[in-house]
PDB file of C-alpha atoms in Angstrom:
ATOM      1  CA  MET A 226     102.459  72.823 119.942  1.00 56.00           C
ATOM      2  CA  ARG A 227     104.064  76.193 119.615  1.00 72.00           C
ATOM      3  CA  ASN A 228     107.874  76.410 119.811  1.00 93.00           C
ATOM      4  CA  GLU A 229     109.440  78.502 122.619  1.00 94.00           C
ATOM      5  CA  GLU A 230     110.305  81.461 120.377  1.00 94.00           C
ATOM      6  CA  ASP A 231     106.847  81.663 119.120  1.00 94.00           C
ATOM      7  CA  VAL A 232     105.503  81.517 122.867  1.00 94.00           C
ATOM      8  CA  LYS A 233     107.763  84.535 123.733  1.00 95.00           C
ATOM      9  CA  TYR A 234     106.729  86.467 120.522  1.00 96.00           C
ATOM     10  CA  LEU A 235     103.103  86.249 121.324  1.00 96.00           C
ATOM     11  CA  LYS A 236     103.745  87.285 124.947  1.00 97.00           C
ATOM     12  CA  LYS A 237     105.906  90.299 123.900  1.00 98.00           C
ATOM     13  CA  PHE A 238     102.986  91.276 121.198  1.00 98.00           C
ATOM     14  CA  GLY A 239     100.313  91.071 124.011  1.00 98.00           C
ATOM     15  CA  GLU A 240     102.445  92.955 126.465  1.00 98.00           C
ATOM     16  CA  ASN A 241     102.842  95.771 123.795  1.00 98.00           C
ATOM     17  CA  VAL A 242      99.134  95.753 123.142  1.00 98.00           C
ATOM     18  CA  LYS A 243      98.399  96.102 126.739  1.00 98.00           C
ATOM     19  CA  THR A 244     101.131  99.026 127.208  1.00 98.00           C
ATOM     20  CA  ILE A 245      99.589 100.940 124.251  1.00 98.00           C
ATOM     21  CA  ARG A 246      96.085 100.197 125.499  1.00 98.00           C
ATOM     22  CA  ILE A 247      96.760 101.485 128.922  1.00 98.00           C
ATOM     23  CA  SER A 248      98.708 104.417 127.812  1.00 98.00           C
ATOM     24  CA  LYS A 249      95.698 105.493 125.687  1.00 97.00           C
ATOM     25  CA  GLY A 250      93.538 105.293 128.941  1.00 98.00           C
ATOM     26  CA  PHE A 251      91.504 102.427 127.393  1.00 98.00           C
ATOM     27  CA  THR A 252      89.988  99.495 129.311  1.00 98.00           C
ATOM     28  CA  GLN A 253      90.067  95.927 128.143  1.00 98.00           C
ATOM     29  CA  GLN A 254      86.290  96.322 127.993  1.00 98.00           C
ATOM     30  CA  TYR A 255      86.376  99.142 125.549  1.00 98.00           C
ATOM     31  CA  LEU A 256      88.903  97.253 123.312  1.00 98.00           C
ATOM     32  CA  ALA A 257      86.627  94.097 123.406  1.00 98.00           C
ATOM     33  CA  ASP A 258      83.555  96.243 122.779  1.00 98.00           C
ATOM     34  CA  SER A 259      85.539  97.873 119.748  1.00 97.00           C
ATOM     35  CA  LEU A 260      86.480  94.570 118.377  1.00 97.00           C
ATOM     36  CA  ASN A 261      83.043  92.977 119.140  1.00 97.00           C
ATOM     37  CA  VAL A 262      84.660  90.190 121.031  1.00 97.00           C
ATOM     38  CA  GLU A 263      84.496  89.037 124.663  1.00 97.00           C
ATOM     39  CA  ILE A 264      86.805  90.727 127.289  1.00 98.00           C
ATOM     40  CA  SER A 265      88.281  87.194 127.784  1.00 98.00           C
ATOM     41  CA  GLN A 266      89.759  87.211 124.442  1.00 97.00           C
ATOM     42  CA  ILE A 267      91.480  90.476 124.997  1.00 98.00           C
ATOM     43  CA  SER A 268      92.885  89.081 128.309  1.00 98.00           C
ATOM     44  CA  ARG A 269      94.089  86.034 126.467  1.00 98.00           C
ATOM     45  CA  LEU A 270      95.731  88.239 123.708  1.00 98.00           C
ATOM     46  CA  GLU A 271      97.601  90.437 126.219  1.00 98.00           C
ATOM     47  CA  ARG A 272      98.937  87.474 128.110  1.00 98.00           C
ATOM     48  CA  GLY A 273     100.195  85.987 124.974  1.00 96.00           C
ATOM     49  CA  ILE A 274      97.883  82.824 124.935  1.00 96.00           C
ATOM     50  CA  LEU A 275      95.743  83.930 121.800  1.00 95.00           C
ATOM     51  CA  ASN A 276      97.228  84.077 118.442  1.00 96.00           C
ATOM     52  CA  THR A 277      95.181  86.493 116.580  1.00 96.00           C
ATOM     53  CA  SER A 278      94.518  87.227 112.802  1.00 96.00           C
ATOM     54  CA  ILE A 279      95.789  89.848 110.716  1.00 97.00           C
ATOM     55  CA  ILE A 280      92.393  91.497 110.458  1.00 97.00           C
ATOM     56  CA  ASN A 281      92.081  91.558 114.301  1.00 97.00           C
ATOM     57  CA  ILE A 282      95.421  93.074 114.354  1.00 98.00           C
ATOM     58  CA  LYS A 283      94.174  95.924 111.942  1.00 98.00           C
ATOM     59  CA  ASN A 284      91.102  96.355 114.205  1.00 98.00           C
ATOM     60  CA  ILE A 285      93.102  96.496 117.240  1.00 98.00           C
ATOM     61  CA  ALA A 286      95.272  99.155 115.765  1.00 98.00           C
ATOM     62  CA  VAL A 287      92.291 101.142 114.712  1.00 98.00           C
ATOM     63  CA  ALA A 288      90.496 101.087 118.096  1.00 98.00           C
ATOM     64  CA  LEU A 289      93.778 101.851 119.777  1.00 98.00           C
ATOM     65  CA  GLN A 290      94.366 104.709 117.188  1.00 98.00           C
ATOM     66  CA  VAL A 291      97.862 103.684 116.280  1.00 98.00           C
ATOM     67  CA  ASP A 292      99.495 102.245 113.229  1.00 98.00           C
ATOM     68  CA  ALA A 293      99.249  98.474 112.991  1.00 98.00           C
ATOM     69  CA  GLY A 294     103.082  98.410 112.877  1.00 97.00           C
ATOM     70  CA  ASP A 295     103.197  99.805 116.281  1.00 98.00           C
ATOM     71  CA  LEU A 296     101.687  96.997 117.641  1.00 98.00           C
ATOM     72  CA  PHE A 297     105.120  95.004 116.727  1.00 97.00           C
ATOM     73  CA  LYS A 298     107.502  97.619 117.802  1.00 96.00           C
ATOM     74  CA  PHE A 299     108.613  95.687 121.076  1.00 88.00           C
ATOM     75  CA  GLN A 300     111.837  93.808 120.009  1.00 68.00           C
TER      76      GLN A 300
END
């Protein structure tokens, strides 16, 4: 079980990914296709349910055309 602070962090990360994705005009389907994952995985990531890997974070940044560090600029 995750502690409350970790849950909040995952939600903030996911919300930031969603904000960046929308600002770029990309759909969840585009991001899923770019990462070769199911759209449900993108949905879970953006809702803070999924704790993803470092490699996936790098690939998300590439797909969204941002630096990986930008995905963590939400605090």
